[in-house]
Coordinates of C-alpha atoms in Angstrom, one line a residue:
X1 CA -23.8 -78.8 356.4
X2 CA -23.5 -82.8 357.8
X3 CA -26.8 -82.0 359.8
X4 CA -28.0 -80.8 356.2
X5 CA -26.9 -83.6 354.3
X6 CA -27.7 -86.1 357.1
X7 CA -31.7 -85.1 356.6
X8 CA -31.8 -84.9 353.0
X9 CA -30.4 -88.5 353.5
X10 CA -33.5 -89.5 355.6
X11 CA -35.6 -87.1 353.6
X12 CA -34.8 -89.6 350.3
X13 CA -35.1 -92.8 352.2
X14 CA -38.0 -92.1 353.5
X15 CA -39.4 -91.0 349.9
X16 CA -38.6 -94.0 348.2
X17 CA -40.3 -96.3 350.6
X18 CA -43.5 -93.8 349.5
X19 CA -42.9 -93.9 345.6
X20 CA -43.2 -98.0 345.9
X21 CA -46.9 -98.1 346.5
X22 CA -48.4 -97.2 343.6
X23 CA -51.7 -97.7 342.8
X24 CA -51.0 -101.1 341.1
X25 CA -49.8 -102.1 344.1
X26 CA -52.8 -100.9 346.3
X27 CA -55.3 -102.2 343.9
X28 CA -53.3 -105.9 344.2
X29 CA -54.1 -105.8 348.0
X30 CA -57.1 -104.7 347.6
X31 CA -58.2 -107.6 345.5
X32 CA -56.0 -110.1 347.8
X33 CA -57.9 -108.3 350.7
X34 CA -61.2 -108.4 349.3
X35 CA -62.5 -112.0 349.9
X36 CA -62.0 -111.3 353.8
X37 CA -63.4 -108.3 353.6
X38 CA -66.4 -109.2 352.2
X39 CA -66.8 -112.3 354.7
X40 CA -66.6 -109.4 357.7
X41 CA -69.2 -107.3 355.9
X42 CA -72.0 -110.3 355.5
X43 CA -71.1 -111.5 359.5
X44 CA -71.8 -107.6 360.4
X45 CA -75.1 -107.5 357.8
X46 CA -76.3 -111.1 359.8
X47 CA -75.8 -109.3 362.9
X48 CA -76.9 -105.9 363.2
X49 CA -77.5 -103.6 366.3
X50 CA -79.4 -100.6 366.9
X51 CA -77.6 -97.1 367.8
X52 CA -75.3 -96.9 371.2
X53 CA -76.2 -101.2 371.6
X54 CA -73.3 -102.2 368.8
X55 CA -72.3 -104.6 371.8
X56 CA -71.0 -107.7 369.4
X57 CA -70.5 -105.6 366.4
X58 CA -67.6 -103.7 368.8
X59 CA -66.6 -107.0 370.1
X60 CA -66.1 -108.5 366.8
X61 CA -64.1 -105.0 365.5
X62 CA -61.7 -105.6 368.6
X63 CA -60.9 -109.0 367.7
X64 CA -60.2 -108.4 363.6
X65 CA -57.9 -105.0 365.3
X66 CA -56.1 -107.7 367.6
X67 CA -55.5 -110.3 364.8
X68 CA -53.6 -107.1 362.7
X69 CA -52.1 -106.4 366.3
X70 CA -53.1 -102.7 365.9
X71 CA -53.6 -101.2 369.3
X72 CA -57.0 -99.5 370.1
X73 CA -58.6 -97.9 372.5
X74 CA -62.2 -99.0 373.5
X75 CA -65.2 -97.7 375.5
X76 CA -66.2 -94.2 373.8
X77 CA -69.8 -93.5 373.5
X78 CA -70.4 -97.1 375.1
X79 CA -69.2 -99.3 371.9
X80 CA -66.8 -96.9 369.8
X81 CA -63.7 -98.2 369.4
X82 CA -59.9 -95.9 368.1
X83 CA -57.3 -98.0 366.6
X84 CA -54.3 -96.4 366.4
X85 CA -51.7 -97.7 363.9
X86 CA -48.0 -95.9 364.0
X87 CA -45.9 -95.8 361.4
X88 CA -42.6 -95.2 361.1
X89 CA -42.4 -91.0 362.1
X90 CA -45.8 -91.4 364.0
X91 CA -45.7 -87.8 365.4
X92 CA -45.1 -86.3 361.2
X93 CA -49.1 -86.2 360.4
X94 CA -51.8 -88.2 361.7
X95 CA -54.7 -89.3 359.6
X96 CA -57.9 -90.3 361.2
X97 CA -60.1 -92.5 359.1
X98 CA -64.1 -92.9 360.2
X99 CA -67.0 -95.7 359.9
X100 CA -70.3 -96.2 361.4
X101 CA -71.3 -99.2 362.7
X102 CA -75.2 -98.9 363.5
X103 CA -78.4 -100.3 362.3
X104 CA -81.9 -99.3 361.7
X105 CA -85.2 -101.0 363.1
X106 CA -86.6 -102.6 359.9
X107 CA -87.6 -105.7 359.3
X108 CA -85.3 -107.0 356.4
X109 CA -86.6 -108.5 353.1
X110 CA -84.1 -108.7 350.6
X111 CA -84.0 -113.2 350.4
X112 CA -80.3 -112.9 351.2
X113 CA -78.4 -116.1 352.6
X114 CA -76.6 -113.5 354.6
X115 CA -79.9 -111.4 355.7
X116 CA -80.2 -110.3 359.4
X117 CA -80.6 -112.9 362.3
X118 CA -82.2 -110.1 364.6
X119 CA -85.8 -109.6 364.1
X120 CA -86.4 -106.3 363.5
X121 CA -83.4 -105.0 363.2
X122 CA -81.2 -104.6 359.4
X123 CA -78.5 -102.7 358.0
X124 CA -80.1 -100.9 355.6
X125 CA -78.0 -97.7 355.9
X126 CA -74.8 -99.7 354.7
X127 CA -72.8 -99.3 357.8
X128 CA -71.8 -102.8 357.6
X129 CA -69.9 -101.7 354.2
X130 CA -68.8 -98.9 356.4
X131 CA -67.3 -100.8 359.0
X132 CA -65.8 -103.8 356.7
X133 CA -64.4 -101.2 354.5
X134 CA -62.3 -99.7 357.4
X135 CA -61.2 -102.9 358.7
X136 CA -60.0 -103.6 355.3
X137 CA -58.6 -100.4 355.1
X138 CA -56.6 -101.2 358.0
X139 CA -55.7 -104.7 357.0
X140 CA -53.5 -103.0 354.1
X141 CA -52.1 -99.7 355.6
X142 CA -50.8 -102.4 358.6
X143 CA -48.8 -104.9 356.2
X144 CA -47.2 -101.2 354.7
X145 CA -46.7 -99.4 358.1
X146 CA -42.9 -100.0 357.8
X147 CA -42.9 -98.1 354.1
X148 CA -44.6 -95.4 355.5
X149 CA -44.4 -92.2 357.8
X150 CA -47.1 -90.9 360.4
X151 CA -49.8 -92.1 362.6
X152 CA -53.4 -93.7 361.3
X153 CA -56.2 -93.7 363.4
X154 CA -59.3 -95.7 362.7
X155 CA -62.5 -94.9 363.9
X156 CA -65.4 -97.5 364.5
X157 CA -67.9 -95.1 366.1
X158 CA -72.0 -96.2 367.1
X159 CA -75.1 -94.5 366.7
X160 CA -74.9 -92.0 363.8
X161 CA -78.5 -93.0 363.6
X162 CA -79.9 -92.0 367.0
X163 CA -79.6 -88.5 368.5
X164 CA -77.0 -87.4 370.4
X165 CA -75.0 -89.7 367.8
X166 CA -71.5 -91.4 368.6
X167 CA -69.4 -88.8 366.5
X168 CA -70.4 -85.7 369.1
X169 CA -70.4 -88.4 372.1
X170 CA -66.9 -89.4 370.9
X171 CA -65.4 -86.2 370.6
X172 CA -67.4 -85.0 373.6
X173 CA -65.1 -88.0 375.2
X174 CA -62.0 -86.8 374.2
X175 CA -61.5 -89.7 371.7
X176 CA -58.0 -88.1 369.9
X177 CA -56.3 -87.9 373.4
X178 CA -52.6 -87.5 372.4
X179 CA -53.5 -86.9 369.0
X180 CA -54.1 -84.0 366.9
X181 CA -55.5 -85.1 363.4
X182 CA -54.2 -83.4 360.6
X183 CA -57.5 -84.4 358.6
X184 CA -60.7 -86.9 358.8
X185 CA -62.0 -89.0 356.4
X186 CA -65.3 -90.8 355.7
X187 CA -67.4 -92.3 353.4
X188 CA -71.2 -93.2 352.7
X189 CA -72.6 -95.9 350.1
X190 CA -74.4 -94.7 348.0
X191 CA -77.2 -96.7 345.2
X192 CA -77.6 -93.4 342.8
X193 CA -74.1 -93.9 341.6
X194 CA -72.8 -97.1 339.5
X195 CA -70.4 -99.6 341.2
X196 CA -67.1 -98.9 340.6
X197 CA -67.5 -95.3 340.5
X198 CA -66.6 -92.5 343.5
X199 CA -68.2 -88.9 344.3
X200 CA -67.0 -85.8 345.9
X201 CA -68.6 -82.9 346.7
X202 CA -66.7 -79.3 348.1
X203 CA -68.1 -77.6 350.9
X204 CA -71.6 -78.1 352.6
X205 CA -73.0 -81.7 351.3
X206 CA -75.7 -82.9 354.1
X207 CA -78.1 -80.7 355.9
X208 CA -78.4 -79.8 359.7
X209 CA -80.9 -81.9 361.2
X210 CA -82.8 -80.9 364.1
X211 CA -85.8 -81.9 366.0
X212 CA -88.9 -79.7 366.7
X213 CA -91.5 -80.3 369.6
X214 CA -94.9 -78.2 370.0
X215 CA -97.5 -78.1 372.9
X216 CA -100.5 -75.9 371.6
X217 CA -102.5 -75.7 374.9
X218 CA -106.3 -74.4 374.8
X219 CA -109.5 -75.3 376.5
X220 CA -110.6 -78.7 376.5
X221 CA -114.2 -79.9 376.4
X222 CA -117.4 -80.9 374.5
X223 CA -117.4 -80.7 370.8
X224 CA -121.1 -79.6 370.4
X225 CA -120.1 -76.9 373.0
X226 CA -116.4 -75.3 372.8
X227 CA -116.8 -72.4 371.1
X228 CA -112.6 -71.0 371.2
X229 CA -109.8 -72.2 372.3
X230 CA -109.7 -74.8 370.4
X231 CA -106.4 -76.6 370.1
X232 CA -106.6 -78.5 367.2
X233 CA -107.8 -75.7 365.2
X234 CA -105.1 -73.6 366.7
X235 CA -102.7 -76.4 365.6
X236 CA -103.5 -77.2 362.3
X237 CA -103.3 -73.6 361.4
X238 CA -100.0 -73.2 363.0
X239 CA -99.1 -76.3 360.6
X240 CA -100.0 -74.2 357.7
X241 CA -98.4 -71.1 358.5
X242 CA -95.1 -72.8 359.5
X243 CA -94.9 -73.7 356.0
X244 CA -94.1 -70.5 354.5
X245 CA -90.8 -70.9 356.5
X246 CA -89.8 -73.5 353.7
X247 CA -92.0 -72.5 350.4
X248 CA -91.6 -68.4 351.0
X249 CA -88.8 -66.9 353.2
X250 CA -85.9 -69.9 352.9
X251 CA -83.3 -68.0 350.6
X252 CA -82.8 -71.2 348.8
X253 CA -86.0 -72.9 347.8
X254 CA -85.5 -76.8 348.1
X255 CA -83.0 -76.0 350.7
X256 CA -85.2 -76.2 353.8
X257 CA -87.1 -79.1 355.3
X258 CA -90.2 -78.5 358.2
X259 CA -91.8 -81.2 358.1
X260 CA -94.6 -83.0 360.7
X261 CA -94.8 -86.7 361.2
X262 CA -96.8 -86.7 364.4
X263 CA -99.8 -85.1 365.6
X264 CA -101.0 -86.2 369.1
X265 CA -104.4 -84.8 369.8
X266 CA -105.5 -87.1 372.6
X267 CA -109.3 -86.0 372.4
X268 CA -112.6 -88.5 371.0
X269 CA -114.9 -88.5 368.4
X270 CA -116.9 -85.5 370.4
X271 CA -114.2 -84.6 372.7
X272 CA -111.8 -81.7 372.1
X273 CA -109.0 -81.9 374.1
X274 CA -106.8 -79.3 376.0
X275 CA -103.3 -79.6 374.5
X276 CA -101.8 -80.8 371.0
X277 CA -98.6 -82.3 370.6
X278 CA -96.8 -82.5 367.4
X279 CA -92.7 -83.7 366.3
X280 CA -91.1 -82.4 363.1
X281 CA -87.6 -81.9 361.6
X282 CA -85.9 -79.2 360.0
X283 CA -83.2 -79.5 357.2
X284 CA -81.5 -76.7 356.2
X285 CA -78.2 -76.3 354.4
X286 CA -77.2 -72.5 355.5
X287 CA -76.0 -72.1 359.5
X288 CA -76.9 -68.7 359.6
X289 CA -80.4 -69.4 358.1
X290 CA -80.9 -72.4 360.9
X291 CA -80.4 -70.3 362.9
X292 CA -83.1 -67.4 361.7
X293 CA -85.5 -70.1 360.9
X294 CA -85.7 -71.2 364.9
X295 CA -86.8 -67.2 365.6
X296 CA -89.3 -67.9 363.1
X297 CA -90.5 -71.3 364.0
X298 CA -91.4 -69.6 367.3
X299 CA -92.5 -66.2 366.2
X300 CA -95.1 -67.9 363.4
X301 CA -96.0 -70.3 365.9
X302 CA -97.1 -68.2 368.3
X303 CA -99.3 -65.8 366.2
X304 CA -100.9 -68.7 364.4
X305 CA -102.2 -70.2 367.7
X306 CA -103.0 -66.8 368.9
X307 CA -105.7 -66.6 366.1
X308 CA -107.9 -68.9 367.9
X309 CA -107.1 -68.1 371.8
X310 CA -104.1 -70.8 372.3
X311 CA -100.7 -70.4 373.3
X312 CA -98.0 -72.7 372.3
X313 CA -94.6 -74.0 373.7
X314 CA -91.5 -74.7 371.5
X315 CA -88.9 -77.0 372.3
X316 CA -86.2 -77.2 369.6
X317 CA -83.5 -80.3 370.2
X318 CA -80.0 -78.9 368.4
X319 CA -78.9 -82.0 366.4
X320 CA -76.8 -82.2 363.5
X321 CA -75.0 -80.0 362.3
X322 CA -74.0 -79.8 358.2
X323 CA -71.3 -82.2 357.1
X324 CA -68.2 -79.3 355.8
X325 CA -66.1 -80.8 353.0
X326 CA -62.9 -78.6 353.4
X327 CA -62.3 -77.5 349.9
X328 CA -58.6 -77.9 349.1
X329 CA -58.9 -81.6 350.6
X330 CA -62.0 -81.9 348.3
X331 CA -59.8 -81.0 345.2
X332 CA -56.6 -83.2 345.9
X333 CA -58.8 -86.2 347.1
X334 CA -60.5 -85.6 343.3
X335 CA -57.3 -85.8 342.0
X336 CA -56.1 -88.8 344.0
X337 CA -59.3 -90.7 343.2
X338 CA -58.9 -89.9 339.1
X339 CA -55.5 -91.2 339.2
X340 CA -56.9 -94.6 340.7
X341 CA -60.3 -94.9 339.5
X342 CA -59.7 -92.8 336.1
X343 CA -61.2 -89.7 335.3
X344 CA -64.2 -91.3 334.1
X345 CA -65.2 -93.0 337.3
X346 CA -65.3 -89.9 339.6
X347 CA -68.2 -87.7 339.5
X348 CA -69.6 -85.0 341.8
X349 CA -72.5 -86.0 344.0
X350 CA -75.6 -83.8 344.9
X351 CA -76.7 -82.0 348.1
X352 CA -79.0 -84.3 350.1
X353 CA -81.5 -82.5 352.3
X354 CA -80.0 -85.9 355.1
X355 CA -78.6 -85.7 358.0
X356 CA -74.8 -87.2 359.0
X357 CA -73.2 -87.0 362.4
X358 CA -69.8 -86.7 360.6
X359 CA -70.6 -83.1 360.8
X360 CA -69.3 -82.5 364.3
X361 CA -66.0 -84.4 363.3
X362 CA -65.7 -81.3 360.4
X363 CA -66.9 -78.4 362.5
X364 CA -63.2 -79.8 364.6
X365 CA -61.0 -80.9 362.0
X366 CA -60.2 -80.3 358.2
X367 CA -62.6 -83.4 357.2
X368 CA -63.3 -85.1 353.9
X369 CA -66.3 -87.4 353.3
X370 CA -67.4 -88.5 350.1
X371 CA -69.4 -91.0 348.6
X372 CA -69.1 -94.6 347.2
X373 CA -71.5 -96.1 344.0
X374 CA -72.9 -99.2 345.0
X375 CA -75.8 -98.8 341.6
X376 CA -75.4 -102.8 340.5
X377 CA -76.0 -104.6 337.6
X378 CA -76.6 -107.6 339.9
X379 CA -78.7 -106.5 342.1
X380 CA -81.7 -103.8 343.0
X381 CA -80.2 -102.2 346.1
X382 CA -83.1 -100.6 346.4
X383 CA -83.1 -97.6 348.5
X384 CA -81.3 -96.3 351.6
X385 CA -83.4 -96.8 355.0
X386 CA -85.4 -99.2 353.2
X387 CA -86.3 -103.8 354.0
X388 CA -84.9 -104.0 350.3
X389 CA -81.7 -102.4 350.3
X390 CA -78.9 -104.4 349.4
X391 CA -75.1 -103.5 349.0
X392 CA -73.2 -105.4 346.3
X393 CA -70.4 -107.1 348.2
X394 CA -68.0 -106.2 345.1
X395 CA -68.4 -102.2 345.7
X396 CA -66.2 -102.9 348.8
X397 CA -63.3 -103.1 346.3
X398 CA -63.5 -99.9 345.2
X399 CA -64.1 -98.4 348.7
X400 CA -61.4 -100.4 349.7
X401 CA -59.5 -99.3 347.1
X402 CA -60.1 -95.5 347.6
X403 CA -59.9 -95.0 350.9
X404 CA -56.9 -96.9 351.2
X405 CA -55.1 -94.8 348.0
X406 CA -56.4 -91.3 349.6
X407 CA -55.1 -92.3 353.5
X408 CA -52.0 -93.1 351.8
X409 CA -51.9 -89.8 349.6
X410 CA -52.9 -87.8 352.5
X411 CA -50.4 -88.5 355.0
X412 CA -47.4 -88.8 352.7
X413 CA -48.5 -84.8 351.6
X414 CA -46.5 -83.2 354.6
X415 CA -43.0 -85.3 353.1
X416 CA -44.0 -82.9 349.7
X417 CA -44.2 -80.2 351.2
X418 CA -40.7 -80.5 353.1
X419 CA -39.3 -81.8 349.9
X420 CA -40.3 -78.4 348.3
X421 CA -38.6 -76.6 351.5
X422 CA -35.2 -78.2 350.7
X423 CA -34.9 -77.4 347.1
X424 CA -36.0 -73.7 347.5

């Protein structure tokens, strides 16, 4: 009965501490958070750096992590970085918390006074919102780690932009070590919803993304005087026929991408040559479909070159795999988000035919990503992977703001639950 009483003691304690942060509190740091924040995210916009080469952007992460004096770990997938911020109970539930911190090769043009200093090379995939987000996220949770129970675990990870991407290099790593997260959390910006407003999305969101090579060999020689085997006949046929994947046998029409963006015949203007190559993608949004559609990417390959005396090799590289909202956490963090943002500023986004290397962190773990409106009155931020996109430094409040209230929400669930085991 003292053991009894002495946990329903703690149990109280430690549920008052919780109570305290409300969302008024959360949106006040926030807002006294937000001018820093937004300083970290135009430094990480003037300096971007392609996939798996984030070698300042990782430095810079490790000193911000230093000056909260939350621990990390360094080194994973060359440049990731895991911060790993304990809490009073550290071992009760463990909530791990994800940004990307790439850039793309484009050539910005957007007239900001923050634009990028490295030729060539932007942000325009908003990972710098991604990364200042998270280190603003972890500026607040570490001023509130003595009001509250469990471990947090902040992930700055490279290269979701470049094949293998960090998330699967990462995990491949062992990155959670002496962890086992209870749940992971992410976020994307996003221009097709306003500022100020949030999205979820239950279940499969992004597509699986994988890469398709094909050598259609034949007979090389003189236009005027090759009468078969010709390969580029072969291989603009197979081209046609490989489209029926998408437009005629995919269950769900819209729901499959094969698509081309390179066709290497190396031949001349009267020269046919021996062997086309040619790179495309596929996007689907059903596993067990991907799956059928790389039988039929070789099956319709092969017949279609066959028609004209060619054979074909395909290589398929296994990228992506579907980002996998798990549904309950979908529902609560809905919940959550309404009760800071207001019902009227959470919506449900659309499937996007994109891929996200978040998906191998949900194939492992019960995973949440959801997306952030960055649509601005101020500004035209343009589109995603584009020299003209811009992200609206005052979104990063609300990201700020949601991630924050959901991490918070999430890891003080398990102290419910015991709650509701006592007074049964």
């Amino acid at each position: 009965m003292i053991a009894k009483k002495h946990k329903m003691r703690n149990f109280i304690r430690r549920t008052k501490l919780i109570v305290m942060i409300t969302k008024d509190r959360i949106w006040e740091l926030a807002h006294r958070t937000l001018k820093e924040t937004q300083d970290i995210f135009k430094h990480l916009h003037e300096y971007p750096e392609l996939a798996f080469h984030e070698v300042e952007t990782s430095r810079f992460v490790r000193q911000e992590l230093m000056k909260l004096d939350i621990p990390f770990r360094e080194g994973y997938a060359q440049t990731g970085l895991l911060g790993v911020l304990r809490c009073q109970d550290p071992q009760s539930r463990i909530v791990a918390i994800r940004a990307d911190m790439d850039a793309l090769p484009i050539e910005e043009n957007t007239n900001l006074p923050y634009g990028s200093k490295n030729k060539g090379v932007m942000h325009a995939c908003g990972h710098d919102a991604h990364t200042a987000t998270l280190l603003g996220v972890a500026k607040i949770l570490a001023s509130l780690k003595e009001e509250l129970n469990g471990t947090f675990l902040f992930i700055f990870q490279p290269a979701e932009e470049r094949y293998p991407g960090g998330a699967n290099t990462m995990l491949r790593e062992n990155v959670f070590a002496g962890f086992t997260p209870d749940l992971i959390l992410g976020l994307h910006v996003i221009p097709s919803i306003k500022m100020g407003q949030v999205g979820f999305r239950p279940g499969l969101i992004t597509a699986s993304s994988d890469g398709i090579q094909i050598t259609v060999k034949g007979k090389g020689g003189h236009a005027a005087l090759l009468k078969g085997n010709n390969a580029i006949l072969a291989a603009s046929n197979m081209l046609l026929k490989l489209q029926t994947i998408p437009n005629e046998l995919a269950p769900v029409k819209d729901e499959t991408i094969l698509a081309f963006g390179r066709f290497i015949a190396n031949g001349a203007r009267n020269v046919i040559p021996e062997s086309v190559k040619i790179d495309g993608t596929l996007r689907t949004l059903d596993p067990n479909w991907r799956r059928k559609t790389f039988e039929l990417i070789g099956k319709i390959a092969t017949e279609a070159v066959n028609e004209y005396g060619c054979s074909c090799q395909v290589e398929i590289d296994h990228g992506y795999p579907s980002v996998m909202n798990d549904e309950a956490l979908n529902a609560r963090a809905e919940g959550y988000a309404q009760e800071l943002l207001g019902e009227e500023n959470v919506t449900t986004f659309e499937k996007r035919m994109t891929g996200e290397d978040f998906g191998y962190f949900s194939q492992k773990y019960p995973s949440l990503f959801f997306r952030v409106g960055i649509g601005s009155n101020r500004f035209d931020c343009g589109k995603l992977h584009t020299s003209s996109f811009i992200v609206d430094p005052e979104a990063l409040l609300t990201s700020t703001a949601t991630m924050t209230w959901l991490a918070i929400q999430f890891i003080s669930e398990k102290k419910e639950n015991q709650q509701n085991t006592l007074t049964r």
